[in-house]
Tab-separated table of C-alpha atoms and ligand atoms in Angstrom:
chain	number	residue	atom	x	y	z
C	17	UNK	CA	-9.373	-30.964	33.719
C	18	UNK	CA	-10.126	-28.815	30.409
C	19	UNK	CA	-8.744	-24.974	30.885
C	20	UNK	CA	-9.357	-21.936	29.251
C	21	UNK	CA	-8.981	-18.288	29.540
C	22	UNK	CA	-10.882	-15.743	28.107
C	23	UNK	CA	-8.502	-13.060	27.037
C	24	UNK	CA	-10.660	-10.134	26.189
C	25	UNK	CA	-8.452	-7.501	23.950
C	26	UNK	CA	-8.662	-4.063	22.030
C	27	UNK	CA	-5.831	-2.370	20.364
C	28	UNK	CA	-3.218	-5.051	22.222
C	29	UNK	CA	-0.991	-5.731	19.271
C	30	UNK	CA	2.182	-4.675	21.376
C	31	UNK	CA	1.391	-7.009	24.306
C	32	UNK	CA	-0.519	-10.468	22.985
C	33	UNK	CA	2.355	-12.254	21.016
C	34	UNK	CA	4.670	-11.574	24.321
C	35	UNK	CA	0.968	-12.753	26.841
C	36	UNK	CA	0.904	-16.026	24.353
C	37	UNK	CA	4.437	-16.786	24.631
C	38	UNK	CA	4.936	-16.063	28.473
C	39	UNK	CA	1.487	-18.176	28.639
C	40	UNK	CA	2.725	-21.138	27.063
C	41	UNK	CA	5.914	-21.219	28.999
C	42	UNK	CA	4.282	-21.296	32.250
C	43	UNK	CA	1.151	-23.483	30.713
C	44	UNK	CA	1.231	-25.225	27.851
C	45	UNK	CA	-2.140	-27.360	28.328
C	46	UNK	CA	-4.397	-24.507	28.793
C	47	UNK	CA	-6.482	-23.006	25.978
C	48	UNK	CA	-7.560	-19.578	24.806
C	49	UNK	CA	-9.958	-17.649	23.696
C	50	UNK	CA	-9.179	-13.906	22.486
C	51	UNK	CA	-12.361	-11.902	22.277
C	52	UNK	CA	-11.355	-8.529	20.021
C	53	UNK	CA	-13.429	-6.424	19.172
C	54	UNK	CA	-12.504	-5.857	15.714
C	55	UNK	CA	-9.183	-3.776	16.902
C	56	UNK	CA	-7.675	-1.632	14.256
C	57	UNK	CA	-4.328	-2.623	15.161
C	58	UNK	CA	-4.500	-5.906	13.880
C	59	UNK	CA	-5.071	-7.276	17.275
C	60	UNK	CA	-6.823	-10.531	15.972
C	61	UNK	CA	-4.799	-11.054	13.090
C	62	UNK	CA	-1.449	-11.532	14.979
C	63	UNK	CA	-3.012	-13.402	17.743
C	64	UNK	CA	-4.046	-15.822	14.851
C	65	UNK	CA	-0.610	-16.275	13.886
C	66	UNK	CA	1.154	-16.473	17.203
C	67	UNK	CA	-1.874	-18.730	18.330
C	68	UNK	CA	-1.657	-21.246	14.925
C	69	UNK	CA	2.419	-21.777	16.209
C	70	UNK	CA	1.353	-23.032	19.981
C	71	UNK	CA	-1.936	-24.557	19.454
C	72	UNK	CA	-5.043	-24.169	21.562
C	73	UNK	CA	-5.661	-20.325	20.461
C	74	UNK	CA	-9.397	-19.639	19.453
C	75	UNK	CA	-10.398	-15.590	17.931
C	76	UNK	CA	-13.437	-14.419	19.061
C	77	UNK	CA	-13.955	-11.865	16.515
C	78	UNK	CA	-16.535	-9.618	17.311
C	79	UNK	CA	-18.201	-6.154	14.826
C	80	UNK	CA	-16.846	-3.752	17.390
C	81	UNK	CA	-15.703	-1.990	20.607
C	82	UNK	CA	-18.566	-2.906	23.110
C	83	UNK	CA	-16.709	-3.068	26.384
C	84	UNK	CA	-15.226	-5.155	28.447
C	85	UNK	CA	-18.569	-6.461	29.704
C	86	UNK	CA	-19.460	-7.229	26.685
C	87	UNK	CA	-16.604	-8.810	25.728
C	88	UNK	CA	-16.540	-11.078	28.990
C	89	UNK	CA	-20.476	-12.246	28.018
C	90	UNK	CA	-19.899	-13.293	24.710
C	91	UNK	CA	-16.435	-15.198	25.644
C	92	UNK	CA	-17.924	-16.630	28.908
C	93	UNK	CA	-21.441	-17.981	26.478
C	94	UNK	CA	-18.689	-19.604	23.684
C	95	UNK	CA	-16.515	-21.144	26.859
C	96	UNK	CA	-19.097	-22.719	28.803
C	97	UNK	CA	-21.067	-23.996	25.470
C	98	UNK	CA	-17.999	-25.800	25.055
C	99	UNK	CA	-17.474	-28.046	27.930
C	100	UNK	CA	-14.519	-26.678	29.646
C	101	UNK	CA	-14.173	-27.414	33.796
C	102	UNK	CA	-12.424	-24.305	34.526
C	103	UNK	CA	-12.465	-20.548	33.196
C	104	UNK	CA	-9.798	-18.282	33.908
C	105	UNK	CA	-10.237	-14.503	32.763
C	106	UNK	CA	-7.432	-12.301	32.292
C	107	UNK	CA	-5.647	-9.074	30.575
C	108	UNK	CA	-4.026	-9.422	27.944
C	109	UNK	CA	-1.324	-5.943	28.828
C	110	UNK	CA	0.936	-8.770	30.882
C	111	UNK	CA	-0.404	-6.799	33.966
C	112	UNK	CA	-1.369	-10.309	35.096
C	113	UNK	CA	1.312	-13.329	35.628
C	114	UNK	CA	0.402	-16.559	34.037
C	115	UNK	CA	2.927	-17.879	36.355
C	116	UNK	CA	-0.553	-17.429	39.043
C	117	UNK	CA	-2.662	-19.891	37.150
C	118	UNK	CA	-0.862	-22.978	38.693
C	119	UNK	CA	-2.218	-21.706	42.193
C	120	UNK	CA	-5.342	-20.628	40.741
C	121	UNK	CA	-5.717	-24.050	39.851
C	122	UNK	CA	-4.684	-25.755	42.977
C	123	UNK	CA	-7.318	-23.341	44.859
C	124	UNK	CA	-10.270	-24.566	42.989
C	125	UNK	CA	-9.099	-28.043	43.021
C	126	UNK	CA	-9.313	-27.330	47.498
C	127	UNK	CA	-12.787	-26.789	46.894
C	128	UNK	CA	-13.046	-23.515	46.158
C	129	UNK	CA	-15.614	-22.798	43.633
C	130	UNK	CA	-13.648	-19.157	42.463
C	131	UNK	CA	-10.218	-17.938	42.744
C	132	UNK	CA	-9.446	-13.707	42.431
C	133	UNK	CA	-5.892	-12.827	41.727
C	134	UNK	CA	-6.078	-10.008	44.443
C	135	UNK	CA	-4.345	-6.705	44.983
C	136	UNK	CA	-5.602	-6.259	48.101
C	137	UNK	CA	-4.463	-9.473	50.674
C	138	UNK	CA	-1.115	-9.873	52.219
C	139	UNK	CA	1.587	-10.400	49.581
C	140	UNK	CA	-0.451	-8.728	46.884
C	141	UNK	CA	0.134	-5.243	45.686
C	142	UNK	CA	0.536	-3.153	42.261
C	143	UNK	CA	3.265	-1.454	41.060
C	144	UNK	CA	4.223	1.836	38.463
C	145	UNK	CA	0.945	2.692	39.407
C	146	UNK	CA	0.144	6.662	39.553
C	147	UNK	CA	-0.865	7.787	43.124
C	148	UNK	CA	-4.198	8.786	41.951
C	149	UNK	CA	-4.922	5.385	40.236
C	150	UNK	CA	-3.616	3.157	43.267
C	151	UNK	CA	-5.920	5.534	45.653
C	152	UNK	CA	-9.080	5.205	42.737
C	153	UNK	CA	-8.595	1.603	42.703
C	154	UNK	CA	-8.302	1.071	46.842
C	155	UNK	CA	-11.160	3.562	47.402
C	156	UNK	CA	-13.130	2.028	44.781
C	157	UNK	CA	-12.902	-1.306	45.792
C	158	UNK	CA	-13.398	-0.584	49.871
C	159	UNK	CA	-16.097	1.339	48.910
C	160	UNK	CA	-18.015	-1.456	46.888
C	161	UNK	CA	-16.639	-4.076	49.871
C	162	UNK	CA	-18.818	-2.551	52.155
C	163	UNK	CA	-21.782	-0.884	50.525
C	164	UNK	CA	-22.226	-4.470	49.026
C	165	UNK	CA	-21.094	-6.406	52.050
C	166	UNK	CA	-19.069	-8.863	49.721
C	167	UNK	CA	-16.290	-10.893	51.855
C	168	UNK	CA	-13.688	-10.016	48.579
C	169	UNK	CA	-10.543	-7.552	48.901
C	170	UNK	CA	-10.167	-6.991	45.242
C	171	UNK	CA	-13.807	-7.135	43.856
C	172	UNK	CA	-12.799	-5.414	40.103
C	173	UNK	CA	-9.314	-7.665	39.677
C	174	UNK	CA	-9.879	-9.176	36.081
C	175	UNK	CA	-7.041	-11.984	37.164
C	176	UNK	CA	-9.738	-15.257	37.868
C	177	UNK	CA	-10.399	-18.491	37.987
C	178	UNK	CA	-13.982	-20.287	38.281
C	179	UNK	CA	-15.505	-23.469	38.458
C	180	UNK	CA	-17.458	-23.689	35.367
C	181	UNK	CA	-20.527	-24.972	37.253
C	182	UNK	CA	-20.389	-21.852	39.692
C	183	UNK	CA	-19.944	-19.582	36.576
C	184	UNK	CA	-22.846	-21.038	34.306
C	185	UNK	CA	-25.085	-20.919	37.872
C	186	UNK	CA	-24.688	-17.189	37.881
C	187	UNK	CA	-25.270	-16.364	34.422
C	188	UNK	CA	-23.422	-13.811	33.377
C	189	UNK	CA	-25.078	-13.198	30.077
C	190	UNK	CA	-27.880	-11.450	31.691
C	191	UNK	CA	-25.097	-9.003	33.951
C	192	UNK	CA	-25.808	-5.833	32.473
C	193	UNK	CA	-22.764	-3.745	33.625
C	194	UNK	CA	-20.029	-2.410	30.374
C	195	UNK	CA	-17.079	-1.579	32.314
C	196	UNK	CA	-15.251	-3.215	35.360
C	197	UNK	CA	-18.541	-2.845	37.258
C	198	UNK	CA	-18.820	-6.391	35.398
C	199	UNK	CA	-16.678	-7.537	37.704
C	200	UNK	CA	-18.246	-6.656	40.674
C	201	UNK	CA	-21.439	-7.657	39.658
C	202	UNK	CA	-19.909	-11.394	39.283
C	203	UNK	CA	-18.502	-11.459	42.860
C	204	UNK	CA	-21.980	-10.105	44.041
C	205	UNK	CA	-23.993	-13.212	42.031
C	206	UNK	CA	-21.012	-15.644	43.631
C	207	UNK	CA	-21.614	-14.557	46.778
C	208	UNK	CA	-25.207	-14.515	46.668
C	209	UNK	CA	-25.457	-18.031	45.243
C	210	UNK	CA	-23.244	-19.026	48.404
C	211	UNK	CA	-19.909	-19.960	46.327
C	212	UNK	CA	-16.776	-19.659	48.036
C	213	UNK	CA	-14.272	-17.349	46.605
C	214	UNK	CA	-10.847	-17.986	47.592
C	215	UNK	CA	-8.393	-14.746	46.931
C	216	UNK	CA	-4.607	-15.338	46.023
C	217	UNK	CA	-2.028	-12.364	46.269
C	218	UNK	CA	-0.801	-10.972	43.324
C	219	UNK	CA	1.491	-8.268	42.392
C	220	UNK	CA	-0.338	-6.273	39.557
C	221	UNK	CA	1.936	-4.699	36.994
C	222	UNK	CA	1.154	-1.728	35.006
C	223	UNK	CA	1.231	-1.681	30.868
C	224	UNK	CA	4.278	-0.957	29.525
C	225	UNK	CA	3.127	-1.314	26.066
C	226	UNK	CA	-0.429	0.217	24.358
C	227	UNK	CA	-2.672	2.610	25.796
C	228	UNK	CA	-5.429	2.308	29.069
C	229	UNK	CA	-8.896	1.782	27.957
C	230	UNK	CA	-9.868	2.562	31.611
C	231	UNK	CA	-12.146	6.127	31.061
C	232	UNK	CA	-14.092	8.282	33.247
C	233	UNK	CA	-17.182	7.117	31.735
C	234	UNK	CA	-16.159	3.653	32.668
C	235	UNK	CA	-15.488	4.833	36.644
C	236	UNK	CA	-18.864	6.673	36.756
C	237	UNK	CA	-20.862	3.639	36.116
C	238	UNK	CA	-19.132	1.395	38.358
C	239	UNK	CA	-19.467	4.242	41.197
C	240	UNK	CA	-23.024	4.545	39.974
C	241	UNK	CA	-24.217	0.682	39.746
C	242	UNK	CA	-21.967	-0.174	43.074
C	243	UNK	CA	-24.363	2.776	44.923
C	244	UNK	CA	-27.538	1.420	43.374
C	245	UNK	CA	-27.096	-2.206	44.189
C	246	UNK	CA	-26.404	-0.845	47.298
C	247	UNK	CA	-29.753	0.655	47.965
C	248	UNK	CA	-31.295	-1.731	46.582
C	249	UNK	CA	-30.137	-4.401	49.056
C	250	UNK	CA	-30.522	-1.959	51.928
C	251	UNK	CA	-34.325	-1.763	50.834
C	252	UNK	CA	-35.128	-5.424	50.232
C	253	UNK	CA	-32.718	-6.088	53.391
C	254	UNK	CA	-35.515	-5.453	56.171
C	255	UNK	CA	-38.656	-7.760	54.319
C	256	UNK	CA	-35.934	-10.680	54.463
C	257	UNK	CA	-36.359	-11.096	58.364
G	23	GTP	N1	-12.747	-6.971	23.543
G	23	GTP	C1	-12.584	-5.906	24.339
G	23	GTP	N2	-11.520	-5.869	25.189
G	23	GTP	C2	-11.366	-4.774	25.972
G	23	GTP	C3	-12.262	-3.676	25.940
G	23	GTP	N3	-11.834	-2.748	26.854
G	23	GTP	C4	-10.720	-3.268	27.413
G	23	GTP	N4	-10.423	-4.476	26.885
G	23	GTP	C5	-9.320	-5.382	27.228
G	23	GTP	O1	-9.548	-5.817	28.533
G	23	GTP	C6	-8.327	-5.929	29.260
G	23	GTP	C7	-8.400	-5.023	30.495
G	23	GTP	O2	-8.715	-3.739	30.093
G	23	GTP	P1	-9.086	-2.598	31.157
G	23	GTP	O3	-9.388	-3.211	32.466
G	23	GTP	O4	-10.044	-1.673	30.528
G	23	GTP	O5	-7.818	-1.854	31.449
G	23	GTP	P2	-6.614	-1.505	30.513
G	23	GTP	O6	-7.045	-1.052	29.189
G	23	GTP	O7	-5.716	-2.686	30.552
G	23	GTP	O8	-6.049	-0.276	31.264
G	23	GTP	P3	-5.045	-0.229	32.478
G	23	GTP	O9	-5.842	0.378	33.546
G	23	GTP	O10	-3.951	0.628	32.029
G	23	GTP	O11	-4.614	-1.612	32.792
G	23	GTP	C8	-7.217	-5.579	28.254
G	23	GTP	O12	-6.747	-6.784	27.702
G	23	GTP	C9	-7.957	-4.741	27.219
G	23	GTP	O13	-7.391	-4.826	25.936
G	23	GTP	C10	-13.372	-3.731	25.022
G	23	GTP	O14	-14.191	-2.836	24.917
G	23	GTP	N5	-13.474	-4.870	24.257
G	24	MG	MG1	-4.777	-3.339	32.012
């Protein structure tokens, strides 16, 4: 079974030598791709280097900073062009732990057809979080549960795993969202297209290294696409019967 992640990364030079190393310590078979979008901290550069030493690093090097959206498109077109049976998507702050991918794995390989590293089940949590980011984020992702009736506790984790098939069936290069409405928007297609998604516990830690790129900009549109979809489905909903 061919494995990659796509590592999406802006201004990460503190955290992706450390994410590479902890990454090939708990799996050295799986490949990745780094999409950066032409950081000015030499992002790319370093994860050339570090990547040339363990093998199975690709650069994604792309003009500049589009969002994460963006950045998941163009990483998700170049991984599924390439054959691979599995694509797991992650951060590259070492919020997320690689040691997850093994169960990931074993998920999809029950049948599942996607696996969220979730926050929000039994055993999952975060932690160092601010008050006011742990209530954004549990609000946030209740709210979007049930406006969008989607069967997911942590729609907007960025911790995944998917069937390649399931992935290229939803196309995500025509999602239009920039932000970590992306996200959502995937688990919406998934769940529309009748995929199972399977969610595993984890225990989100916050970035000790580099800055957020999370902005209020980036909250508005989620807020604003989650509400829209939901109208929209509450308008079509009726001429379904
Ligand atoms: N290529 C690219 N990567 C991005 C962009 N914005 C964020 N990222 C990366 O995507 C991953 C997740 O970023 P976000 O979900 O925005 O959150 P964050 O910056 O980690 O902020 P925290 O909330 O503190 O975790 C990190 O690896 C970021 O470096 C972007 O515009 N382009
Ligand atoms: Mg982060």
């Amino acid at each position: 079974m061919r494995v990659v992640i796509v590592l999406p990364t802006f201004n990460e030079r503190e955290n992706i030598g450390r994410f590479l190393d902890a990454l090939r310590e708990a799996s050295p078979d799986i490949d990745v791709l780094v999409v950066d979008d032409n950081s000015p901290d030499g992002t790319a550069e370093l994860a050339r280097s570090v990547g040339a030493v363990h093998g199975g690093v690709t650069v994604l090097d792309r003009a500049s900073k589009e969002g994460l959206g963006s950045a998941y498109r163009a990483g998700f077109e170049r991984v599924l062009a390439d054959g691979y049976d599995v694509v797991v998507s992650m951060d590259a702050d070492l919020s997320h732990d690689p040691a997850v991918i093994a169960e990931m794995l074993r998920l999809l390989d029950d049948g599942a057809d996607a696996v969220i590293g979730s926050r929000y089940v039994t055993g999952g949590g975060t932690t160092d979080w601010p008050v006011r980011r742990q209530l954004l984020s549990r609000w946030g992702n209740a709210y979007t549960r049930r406006i969008l009736r989607l069967p997911t506790r942590d729609c907007t984790s960025g911790f995944r795993a998917y069937r390649a098939s399931a992935l290229a069936a939803i196309e995500p290069g025509s999602t239009s969202a920039e932000g970590y409405a992306f996200l959502t928007e995937l688990v919406r297609r998934l769940t529309r297209h009748g995929y199972s998604i399977v969610e595993t516990p984890i225990i989100f830690r916050d970035r000790t290294h580099g800055s957020s790129k999370m902005s209020f900009a980036i909250i508005v549109e989620s807020m604003l696409l989650v509400t829209r979809w939901g109208f929209g489905d509450l308008v079509r909903r009726p001429q379904r019967r």
